[in-house]
Short mmCIF file of C-alpha atoms in Angstrom, two decimals:
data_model
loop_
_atom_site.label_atom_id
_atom_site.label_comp_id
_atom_site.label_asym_id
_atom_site.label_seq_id
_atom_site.Cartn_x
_atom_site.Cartn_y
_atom_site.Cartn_z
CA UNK A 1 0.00 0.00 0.00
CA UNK A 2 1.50 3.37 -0.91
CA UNK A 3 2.52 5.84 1.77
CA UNK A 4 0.28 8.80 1.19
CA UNK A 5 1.08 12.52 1.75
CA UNK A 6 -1.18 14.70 3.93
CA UNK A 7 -3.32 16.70 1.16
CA UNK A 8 -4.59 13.58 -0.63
CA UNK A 9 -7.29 10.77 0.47
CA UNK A 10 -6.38 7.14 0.17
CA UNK A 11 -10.13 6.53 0.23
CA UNK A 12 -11.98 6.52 -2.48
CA UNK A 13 -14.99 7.20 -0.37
CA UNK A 14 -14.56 10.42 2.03
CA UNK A 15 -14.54 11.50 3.28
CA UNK A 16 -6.84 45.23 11.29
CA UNK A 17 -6.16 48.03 11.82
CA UNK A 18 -8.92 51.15 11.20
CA UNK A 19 -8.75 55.13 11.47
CA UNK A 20 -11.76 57.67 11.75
CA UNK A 21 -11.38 61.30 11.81
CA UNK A 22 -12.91 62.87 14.73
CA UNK A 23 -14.88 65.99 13.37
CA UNK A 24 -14.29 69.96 14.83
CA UNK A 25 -17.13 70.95 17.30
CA UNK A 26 -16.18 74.16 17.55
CA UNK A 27 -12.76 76.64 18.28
CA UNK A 28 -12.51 74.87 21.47
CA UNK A 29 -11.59 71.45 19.44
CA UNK A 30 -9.85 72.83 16.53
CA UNK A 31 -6.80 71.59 17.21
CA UNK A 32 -7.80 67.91 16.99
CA UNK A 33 -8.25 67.93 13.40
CA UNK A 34 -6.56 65.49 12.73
CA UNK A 35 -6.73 62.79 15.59
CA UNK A 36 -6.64 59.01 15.00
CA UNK A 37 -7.48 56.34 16.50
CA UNK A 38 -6.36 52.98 15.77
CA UNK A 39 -7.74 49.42 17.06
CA UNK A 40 -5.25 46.98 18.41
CA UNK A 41 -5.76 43.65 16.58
CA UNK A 42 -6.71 40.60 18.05
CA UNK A 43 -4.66 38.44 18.32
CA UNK A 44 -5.63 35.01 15.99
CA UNK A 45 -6.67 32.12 18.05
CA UNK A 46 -4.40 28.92 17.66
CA UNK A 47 -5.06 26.45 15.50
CA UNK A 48 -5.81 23.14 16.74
CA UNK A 49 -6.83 21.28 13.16
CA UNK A 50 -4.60 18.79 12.48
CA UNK A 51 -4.65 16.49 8.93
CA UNK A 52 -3.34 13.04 9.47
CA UNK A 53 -3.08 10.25 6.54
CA UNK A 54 -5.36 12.92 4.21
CA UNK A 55 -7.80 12.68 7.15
CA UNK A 56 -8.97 16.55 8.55
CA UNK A 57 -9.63 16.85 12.25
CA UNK A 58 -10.97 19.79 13.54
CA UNK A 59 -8.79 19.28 16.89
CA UNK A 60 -5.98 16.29 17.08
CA UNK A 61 -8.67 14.67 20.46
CA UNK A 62 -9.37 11.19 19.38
CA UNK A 63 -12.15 8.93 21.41
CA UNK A 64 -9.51 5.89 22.11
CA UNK A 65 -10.90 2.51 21.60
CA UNK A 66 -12.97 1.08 24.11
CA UNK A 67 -16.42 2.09 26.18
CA UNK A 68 -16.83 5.57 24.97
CA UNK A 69 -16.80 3.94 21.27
CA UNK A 70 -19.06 1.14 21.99
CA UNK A 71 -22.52 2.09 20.05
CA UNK A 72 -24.02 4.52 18.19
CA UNK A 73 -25.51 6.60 20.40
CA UNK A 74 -22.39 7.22 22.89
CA UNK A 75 -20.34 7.64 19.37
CA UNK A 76 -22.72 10.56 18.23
CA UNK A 77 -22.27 12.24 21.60
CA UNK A 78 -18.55 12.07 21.46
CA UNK A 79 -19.18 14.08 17.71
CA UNK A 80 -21.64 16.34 19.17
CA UNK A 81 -18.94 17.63 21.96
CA UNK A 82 -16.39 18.08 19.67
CA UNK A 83 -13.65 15.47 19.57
CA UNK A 84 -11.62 15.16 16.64
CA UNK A 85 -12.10 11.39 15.71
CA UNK A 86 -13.85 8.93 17.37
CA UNK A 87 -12.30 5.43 17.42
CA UNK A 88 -14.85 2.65 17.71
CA UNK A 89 -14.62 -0.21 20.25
CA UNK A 90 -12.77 -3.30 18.53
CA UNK A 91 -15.09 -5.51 16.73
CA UNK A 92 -14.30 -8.96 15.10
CA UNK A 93 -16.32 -11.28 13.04
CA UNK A 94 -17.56 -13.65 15.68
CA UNK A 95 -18.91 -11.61 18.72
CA UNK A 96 -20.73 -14.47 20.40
CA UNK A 97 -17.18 -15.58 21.63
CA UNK A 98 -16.26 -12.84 23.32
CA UNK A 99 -18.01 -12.68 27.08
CA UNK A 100 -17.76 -10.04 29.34
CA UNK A 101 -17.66 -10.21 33.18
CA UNK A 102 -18.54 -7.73 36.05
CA UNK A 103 -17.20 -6.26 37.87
CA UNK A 104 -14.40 -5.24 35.18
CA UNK A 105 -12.57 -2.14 36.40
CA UNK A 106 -11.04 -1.61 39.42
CA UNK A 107 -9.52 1.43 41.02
CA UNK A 108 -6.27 2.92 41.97
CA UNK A 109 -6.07 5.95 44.35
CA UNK A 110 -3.50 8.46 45.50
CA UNK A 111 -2.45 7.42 49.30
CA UNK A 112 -3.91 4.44 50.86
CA UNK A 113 -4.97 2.05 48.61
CA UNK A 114 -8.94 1.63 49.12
CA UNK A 115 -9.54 4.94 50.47
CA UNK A 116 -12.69 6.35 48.83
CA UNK A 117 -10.67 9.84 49.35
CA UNK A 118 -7.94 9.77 47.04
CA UNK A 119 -7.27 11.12 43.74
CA UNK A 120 -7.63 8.38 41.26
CA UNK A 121 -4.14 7.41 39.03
CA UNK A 122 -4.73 3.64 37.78
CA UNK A 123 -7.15 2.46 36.15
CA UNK A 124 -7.25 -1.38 35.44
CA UNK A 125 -10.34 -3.37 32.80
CA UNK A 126 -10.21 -6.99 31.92
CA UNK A 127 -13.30 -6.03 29.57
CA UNK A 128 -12.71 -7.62 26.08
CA UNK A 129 -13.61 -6.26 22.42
CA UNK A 130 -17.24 -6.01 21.66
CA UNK A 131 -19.54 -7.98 22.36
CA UNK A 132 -22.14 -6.60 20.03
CA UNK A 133 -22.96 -8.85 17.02
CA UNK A 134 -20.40 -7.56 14.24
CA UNK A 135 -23.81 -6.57 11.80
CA UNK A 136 -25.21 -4.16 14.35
CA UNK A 137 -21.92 -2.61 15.11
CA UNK A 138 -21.65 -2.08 11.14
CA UNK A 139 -24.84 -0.72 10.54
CA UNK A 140 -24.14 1.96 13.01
CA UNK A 141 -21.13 2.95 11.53
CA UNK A 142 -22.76 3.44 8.32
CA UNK A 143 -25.63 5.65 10.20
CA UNK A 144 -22.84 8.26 12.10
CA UNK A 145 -20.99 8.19 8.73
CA UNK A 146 -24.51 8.88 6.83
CA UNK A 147 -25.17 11.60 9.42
CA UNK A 148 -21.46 13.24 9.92
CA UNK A 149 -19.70 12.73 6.53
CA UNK A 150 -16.78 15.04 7.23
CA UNK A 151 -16.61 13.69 10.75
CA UNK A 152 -13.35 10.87 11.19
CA UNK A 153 -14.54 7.64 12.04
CA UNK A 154 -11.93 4.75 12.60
CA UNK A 155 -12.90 1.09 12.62
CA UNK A 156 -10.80 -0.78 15.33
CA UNK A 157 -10.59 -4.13 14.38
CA UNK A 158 -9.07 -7.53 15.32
CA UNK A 159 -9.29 -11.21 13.95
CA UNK A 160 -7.74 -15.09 14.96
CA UNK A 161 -4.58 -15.88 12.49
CA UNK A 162 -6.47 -16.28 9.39
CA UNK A 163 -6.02 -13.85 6.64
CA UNK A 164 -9.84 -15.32 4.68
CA UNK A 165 -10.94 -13.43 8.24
CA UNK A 166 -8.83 -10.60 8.03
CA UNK A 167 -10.55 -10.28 4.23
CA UNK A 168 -13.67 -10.40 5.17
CA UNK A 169 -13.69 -7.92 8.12
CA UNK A 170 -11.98 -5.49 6.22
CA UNK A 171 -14.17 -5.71 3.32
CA UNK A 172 -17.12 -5.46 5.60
CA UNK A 173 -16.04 -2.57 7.68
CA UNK A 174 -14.89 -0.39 4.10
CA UNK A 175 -18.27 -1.23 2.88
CA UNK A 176 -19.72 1.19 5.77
CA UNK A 177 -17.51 4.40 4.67
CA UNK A 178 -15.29 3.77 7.81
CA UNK A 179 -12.37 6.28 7.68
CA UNK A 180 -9.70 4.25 8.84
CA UNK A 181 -8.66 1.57 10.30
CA UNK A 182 -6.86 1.29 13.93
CA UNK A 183 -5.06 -2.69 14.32
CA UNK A 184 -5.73 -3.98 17.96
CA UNK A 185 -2.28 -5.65 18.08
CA UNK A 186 -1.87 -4.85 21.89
CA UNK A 187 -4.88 -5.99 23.70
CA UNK A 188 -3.22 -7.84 26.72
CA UNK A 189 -6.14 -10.06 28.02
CA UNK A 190 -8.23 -12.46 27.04
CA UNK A 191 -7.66 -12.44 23.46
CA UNK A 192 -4.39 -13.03 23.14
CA UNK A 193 -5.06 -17.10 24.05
CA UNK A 194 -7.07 -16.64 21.15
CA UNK A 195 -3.57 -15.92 19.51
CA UNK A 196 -5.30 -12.20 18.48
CA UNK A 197 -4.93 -8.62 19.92
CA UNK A 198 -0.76 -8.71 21.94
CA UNK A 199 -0.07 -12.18 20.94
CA UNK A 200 0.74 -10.46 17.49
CA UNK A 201 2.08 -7.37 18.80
CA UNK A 202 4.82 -8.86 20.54
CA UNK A 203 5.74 -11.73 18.21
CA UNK A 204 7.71 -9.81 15.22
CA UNK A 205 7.42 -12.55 12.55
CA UNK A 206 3.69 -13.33 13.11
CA UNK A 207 3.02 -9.33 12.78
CA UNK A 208 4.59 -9.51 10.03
CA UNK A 209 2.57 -11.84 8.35
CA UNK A 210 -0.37 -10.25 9.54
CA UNK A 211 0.37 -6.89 9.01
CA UNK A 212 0.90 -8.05 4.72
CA UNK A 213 -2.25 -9.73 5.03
CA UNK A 214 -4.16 -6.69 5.82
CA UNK A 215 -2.22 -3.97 4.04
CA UNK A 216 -2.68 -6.02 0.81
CA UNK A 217 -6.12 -5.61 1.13
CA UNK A 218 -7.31 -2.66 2.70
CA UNK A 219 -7.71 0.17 0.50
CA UNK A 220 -8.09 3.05 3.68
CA UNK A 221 -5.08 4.41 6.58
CA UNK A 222 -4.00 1.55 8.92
CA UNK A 223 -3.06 2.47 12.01
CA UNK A 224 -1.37 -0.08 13.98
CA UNK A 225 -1.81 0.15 17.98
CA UNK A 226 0.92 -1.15 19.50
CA UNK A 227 1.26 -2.98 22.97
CA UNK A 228 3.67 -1.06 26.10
CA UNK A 229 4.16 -5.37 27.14
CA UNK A 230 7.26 -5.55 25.30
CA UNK A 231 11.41 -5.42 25.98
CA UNK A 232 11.62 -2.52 22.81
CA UNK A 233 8.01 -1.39 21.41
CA UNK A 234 10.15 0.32 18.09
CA UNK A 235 10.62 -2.98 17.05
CA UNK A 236 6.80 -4.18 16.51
CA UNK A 237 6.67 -0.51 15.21
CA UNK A 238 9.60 -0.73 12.29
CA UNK A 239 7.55 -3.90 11.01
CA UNK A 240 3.74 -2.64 10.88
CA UNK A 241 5.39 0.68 8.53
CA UNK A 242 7.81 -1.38 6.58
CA UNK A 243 4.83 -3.86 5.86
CA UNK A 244 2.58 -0.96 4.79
CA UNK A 245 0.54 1.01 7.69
CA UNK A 246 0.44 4.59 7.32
CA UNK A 247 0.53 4.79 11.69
CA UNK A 248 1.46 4.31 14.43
CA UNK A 249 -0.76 4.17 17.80
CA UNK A 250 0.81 3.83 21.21
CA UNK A 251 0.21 2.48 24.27
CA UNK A 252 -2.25 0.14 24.84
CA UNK A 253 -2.44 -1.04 28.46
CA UNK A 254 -0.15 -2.17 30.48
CA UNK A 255 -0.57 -5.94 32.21
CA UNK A 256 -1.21 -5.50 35.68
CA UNK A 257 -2.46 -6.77 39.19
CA UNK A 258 -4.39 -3.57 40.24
CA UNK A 259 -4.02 -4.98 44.33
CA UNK A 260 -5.37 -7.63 46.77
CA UNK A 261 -8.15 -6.94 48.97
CA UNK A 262 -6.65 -6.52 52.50
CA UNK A 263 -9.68 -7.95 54.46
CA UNK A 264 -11.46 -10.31 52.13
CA UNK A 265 -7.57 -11.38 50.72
CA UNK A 266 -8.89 -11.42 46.97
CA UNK A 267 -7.54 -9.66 44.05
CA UNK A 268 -9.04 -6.64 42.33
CA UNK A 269 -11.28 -6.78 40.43
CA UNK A 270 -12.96 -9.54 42.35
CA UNK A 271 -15.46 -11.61 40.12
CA UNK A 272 -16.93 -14.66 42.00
CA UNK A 273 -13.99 -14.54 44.26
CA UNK A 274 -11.13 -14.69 41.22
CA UNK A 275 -9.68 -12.12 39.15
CA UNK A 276 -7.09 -12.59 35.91
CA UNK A 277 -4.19 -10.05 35.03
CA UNK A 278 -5.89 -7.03 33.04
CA UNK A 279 -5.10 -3.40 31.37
CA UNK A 280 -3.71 -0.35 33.22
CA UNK A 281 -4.51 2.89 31.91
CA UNK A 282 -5.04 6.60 33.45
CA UNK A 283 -2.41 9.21 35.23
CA UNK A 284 0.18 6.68 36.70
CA UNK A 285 0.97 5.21 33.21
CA UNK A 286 1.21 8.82 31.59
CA UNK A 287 5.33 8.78 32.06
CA UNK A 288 5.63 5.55 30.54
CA UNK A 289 3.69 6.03 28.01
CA UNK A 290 5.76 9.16 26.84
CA UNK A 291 8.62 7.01 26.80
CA UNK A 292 7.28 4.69 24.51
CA UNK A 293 6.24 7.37 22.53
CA UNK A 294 9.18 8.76 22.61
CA UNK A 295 11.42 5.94 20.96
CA UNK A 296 8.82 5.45 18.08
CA UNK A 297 9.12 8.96 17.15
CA UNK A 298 12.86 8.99 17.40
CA UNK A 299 12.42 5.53 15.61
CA UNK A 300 10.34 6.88 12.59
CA UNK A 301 12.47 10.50 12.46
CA UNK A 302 15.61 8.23 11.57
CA UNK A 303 14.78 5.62 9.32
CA UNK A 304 11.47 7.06 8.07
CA UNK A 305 12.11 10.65 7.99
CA UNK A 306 10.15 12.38 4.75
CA UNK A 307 7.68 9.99 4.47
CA UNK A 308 3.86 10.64 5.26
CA UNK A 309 3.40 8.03 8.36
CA UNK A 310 1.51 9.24 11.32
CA UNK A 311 1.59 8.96 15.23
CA UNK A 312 -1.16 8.79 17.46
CA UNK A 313 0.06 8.91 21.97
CA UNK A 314 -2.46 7.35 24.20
CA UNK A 315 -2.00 7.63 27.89
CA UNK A 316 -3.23 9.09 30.74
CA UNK A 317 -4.70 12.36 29.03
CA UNK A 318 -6.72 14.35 31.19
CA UNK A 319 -5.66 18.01 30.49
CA UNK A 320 -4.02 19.72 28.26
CA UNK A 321 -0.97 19.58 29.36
CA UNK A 322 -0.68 15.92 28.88
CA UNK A 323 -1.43 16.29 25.50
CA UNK A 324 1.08 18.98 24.37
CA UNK A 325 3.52 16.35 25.86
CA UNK A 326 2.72 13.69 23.26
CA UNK A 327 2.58 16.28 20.60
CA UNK A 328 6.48 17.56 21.67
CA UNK A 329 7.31 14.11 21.78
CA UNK A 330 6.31 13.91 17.55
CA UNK A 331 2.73 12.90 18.06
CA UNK A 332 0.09 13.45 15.28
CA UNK A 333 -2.98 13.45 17.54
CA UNK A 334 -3.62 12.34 21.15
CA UNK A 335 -6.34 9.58 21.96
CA UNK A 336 -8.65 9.32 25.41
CA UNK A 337 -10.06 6.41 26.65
CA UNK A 338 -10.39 6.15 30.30
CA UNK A 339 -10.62 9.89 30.65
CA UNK A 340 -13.57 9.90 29.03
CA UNK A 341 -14.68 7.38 31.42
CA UNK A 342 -14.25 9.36 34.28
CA UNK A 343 -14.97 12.63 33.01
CA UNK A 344 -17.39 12.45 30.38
CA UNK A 345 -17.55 13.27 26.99
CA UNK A 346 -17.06 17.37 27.59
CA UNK A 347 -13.72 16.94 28.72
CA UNK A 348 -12.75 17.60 24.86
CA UNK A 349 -13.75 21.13 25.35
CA UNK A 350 -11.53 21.54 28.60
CA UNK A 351 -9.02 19.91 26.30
CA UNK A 352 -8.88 22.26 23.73
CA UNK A 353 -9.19 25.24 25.73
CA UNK A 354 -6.08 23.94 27.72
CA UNK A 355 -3.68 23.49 24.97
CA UNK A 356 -4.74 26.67 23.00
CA UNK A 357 -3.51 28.21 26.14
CA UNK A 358 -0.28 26.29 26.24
CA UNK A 359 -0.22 27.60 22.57
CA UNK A 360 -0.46 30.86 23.20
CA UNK A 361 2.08 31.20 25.57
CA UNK A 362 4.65 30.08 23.56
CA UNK A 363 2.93 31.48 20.45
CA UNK A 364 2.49 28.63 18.62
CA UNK A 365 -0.42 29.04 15.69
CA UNK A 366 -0.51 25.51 14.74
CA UNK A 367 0.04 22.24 16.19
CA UNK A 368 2.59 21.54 13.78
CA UNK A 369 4.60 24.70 15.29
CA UNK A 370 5.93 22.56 18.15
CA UNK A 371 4.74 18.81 17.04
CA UNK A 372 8.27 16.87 17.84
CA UNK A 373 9.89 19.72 19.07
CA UNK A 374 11.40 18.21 22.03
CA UNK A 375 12.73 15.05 20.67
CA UNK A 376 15.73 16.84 20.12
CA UNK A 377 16.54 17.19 23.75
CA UNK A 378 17.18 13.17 24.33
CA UNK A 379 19.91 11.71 23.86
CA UNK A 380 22.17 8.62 25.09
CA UNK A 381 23.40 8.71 29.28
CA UNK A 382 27.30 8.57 27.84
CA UNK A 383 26.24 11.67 25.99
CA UNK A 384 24.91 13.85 29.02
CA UNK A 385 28.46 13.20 31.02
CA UNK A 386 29.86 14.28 28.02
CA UNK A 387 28.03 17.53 28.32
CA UNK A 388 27.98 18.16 31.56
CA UNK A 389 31.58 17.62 32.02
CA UNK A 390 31.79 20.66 29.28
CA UNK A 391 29.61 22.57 30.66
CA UNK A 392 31.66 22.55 33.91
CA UNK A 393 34.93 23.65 32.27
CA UNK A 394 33.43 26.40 30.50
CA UNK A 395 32.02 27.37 33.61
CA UNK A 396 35.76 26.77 35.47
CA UNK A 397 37.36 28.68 33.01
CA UNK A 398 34.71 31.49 32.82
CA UNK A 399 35.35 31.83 37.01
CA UNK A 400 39.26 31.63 36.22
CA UNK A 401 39.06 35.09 34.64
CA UNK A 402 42.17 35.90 32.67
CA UNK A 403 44.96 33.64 32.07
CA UNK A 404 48.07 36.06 31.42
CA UNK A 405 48.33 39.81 32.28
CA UNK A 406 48.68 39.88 28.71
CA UNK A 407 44.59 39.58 28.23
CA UNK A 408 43.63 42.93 30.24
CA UNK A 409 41.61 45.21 28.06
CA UNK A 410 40.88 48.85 28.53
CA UNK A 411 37.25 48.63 27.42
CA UNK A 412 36.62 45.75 29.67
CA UNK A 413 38.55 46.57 32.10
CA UNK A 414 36.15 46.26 35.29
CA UNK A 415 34.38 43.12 34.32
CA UNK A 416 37.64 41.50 34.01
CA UNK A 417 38.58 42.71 36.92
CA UNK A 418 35.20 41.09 38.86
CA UNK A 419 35.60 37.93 37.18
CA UNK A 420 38.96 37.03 39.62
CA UNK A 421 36.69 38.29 42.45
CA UNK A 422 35.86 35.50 44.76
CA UNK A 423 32.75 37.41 47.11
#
């Protein structure tokens, strides 16, 4: 599949200043003839639109995978507040085998574990892919995309190792006017015994296969989402855009025990007594998620610099703030999933507002003013000695002052005098 540049769809299916002259009333006033007065302009409001694999975004906010993409109606809300994609829950073609349990989340707090008090930082699911039959989940792509044609819709989708599945869903979900597609390689529970979702992410060779498979016949953006459960996530990464996706989306989850019940001695989130290793999302995993992010981009600047692929950071995004992070880091857009879920769908607005303001201060118009701008700033731990060991004899020699009577100056006399003062 051909890499694409930014002003082109893959998809054949879409998607001052003013004067007045103040006039005499009278001898008293003649002297103001000629007064002026000029308007200060306003200054332009950044721009958050952001266009991604030909795709146009009013704001780079995407609706991450999972609950707050699971049907129709919570779909259209997240259009109706504003967000800048919405990414549907991951479907397959046989729902009926996927079966959900409750409880499925479970919570972690600031302080004492358990405390109702505490700021929340973890988040951990074992919820699966969708459980709605495959045909009602395509219908109702077909209606949003009916009713919000220049709105970004992304399929998420994820199949067994069989590429006459991988066909099928494909051709099923492009038949609906789907946008894009987003590759659940990473999903770290449940379906991976099913040798699907971060059973492929983290085995190179079978991604590889895969990856062919479904860039040979999709004929819209593939994103692949790639899984934190790995030694070095730019590996999985290289593969998925050397086979053909136009992106890259990162993290998914991390595997984790979110804690044992103290009194009852069960794990969390207790079902029937029992719990399984799940997904942790929200605040805590926001450094490591950076980090991840941060080697892809690095990753992609060096060996696929020029070429039109794409970056979407997922992790712990409530404000702002966390976003602009991603997008220093090289990010395209910036995806929210359990955010949503404890904020609601409006948090997009408190979103925007937050990183315009970031924007302004720096006066950045566009996002692409500072996307990847601090990428530049990491380097190897060899390389910061190096530096620092610099920076201390420059700032030796600098408190030395001059080396030979010979140096003295007349013009700068008293500074080089002060610089051999020692109080």
């Amino acid at each position: 599949m051909a890499s694409l540049s930014f002003n082109q769809f893959k998809i054949k299916n879409p998607v001052g200043e003013f004067s007045r002259t103040l006039p005499q009333k009278g001898l008293a006033q003649s002297t103001r003839v000629g007064f002026r007065v000029f308007a200060s302009e306003t200054p332009a409001e950044p721009d958050l639109s952001v266009t991604v694999n030909g795709l146009h975004m009013p704001n780079p906010f995407v609706i991450g995978s999972g609950p707050p993409g699971t049907n129709y109606t919570v779909m259209k809300r997240a259009f109706d507040e504003g967000w800048g994609a919405v990414i549907a829950k991951t479907v397959s073609l046989d729902a009926a085998k996927v079966i959900n349990v409750t409880p499925r989340y479970a919570r972690l707090r600031a302080g004492i574990n358990g405390s109702a008090k505490g700021q929340i930082i973890g988040w951990e699911n074992i919820e699966l892919i969708s459980d709605r039959p495959l045909e009602t989940m395509l219908k109702e792509f077909k209606k949003l995309k009916e009713e919000y044609p220049d709105r970004i819709l992304i399929a998420s989708i994820m199949e067994e190792y069989n590429k006459a599945a991988w066909d099928e869903l494909i051709d099923r979900c492009e038949q609906t006017g789907v946008d894009a597609f987003e590759i659940n390689f990473s999903c770290p529970h449940g379906m991976p015994e099913r040798k699907m979702g971060a059973a492929v992410g983290q085995d190179c060779a079978l991604l590889e296969e895969v990856c062919g498979w479904i860039n040979a016949k999709a004929t819209i953006p593939v994103w692949a989402k790639m899984t934190p459960n790995i030694t070095d996530i730019t590996q999985p990464a290289r593969v998925a855009l050397s086979l053909g996706c136009e992106g890259i989306a990162a993290i998914n989850t991390i595997m984790s025990v979110m804690g044992i019940n103290l009194n009852s001695l069960r794990p969390e989130p207790c079902v029937e007594g029992y719990s399984t290793p799940g997904g942790y999302s929200s605040k805590a995993v926001h450094p490591i998620a950076l980090a991840k992010v941060m080697n892809i981009a690095k990753m992609m600047q060096s060996e696929f610099n020029g070429k039109d692929y794409s970056l979407s950071g997922i992790g712990g995004v409530e404000t702002g703030s966390d976003a602009a992070e991603f997008i220093l880091l090289g990010a395209n857009t910036v995806q929210v999933c359990t955010g949503v879920m404890m904020h609601g769908y409006g948090l997009v607005k408190k979103l925007c507002a937050e990183l315009k303001d970031f924007m302004k201060v720096h006066n950045f118009s566009s996002i692409e003013d500072f996307r990847g701008a601090s990428l530049q700033y990491f380097t190897t731990h060899t390389d910061l000695v190096r530096r620092q060991q610099e920076a201390i004899q420059q700032r030796k020699a600098i408190r030395k002052g001059l080396k030979s009577d010979k140096d003295w100056t007349g013009d700068g006399f008293v500074k080089e005098t002060e610089s051999m003062v020692s109080n």
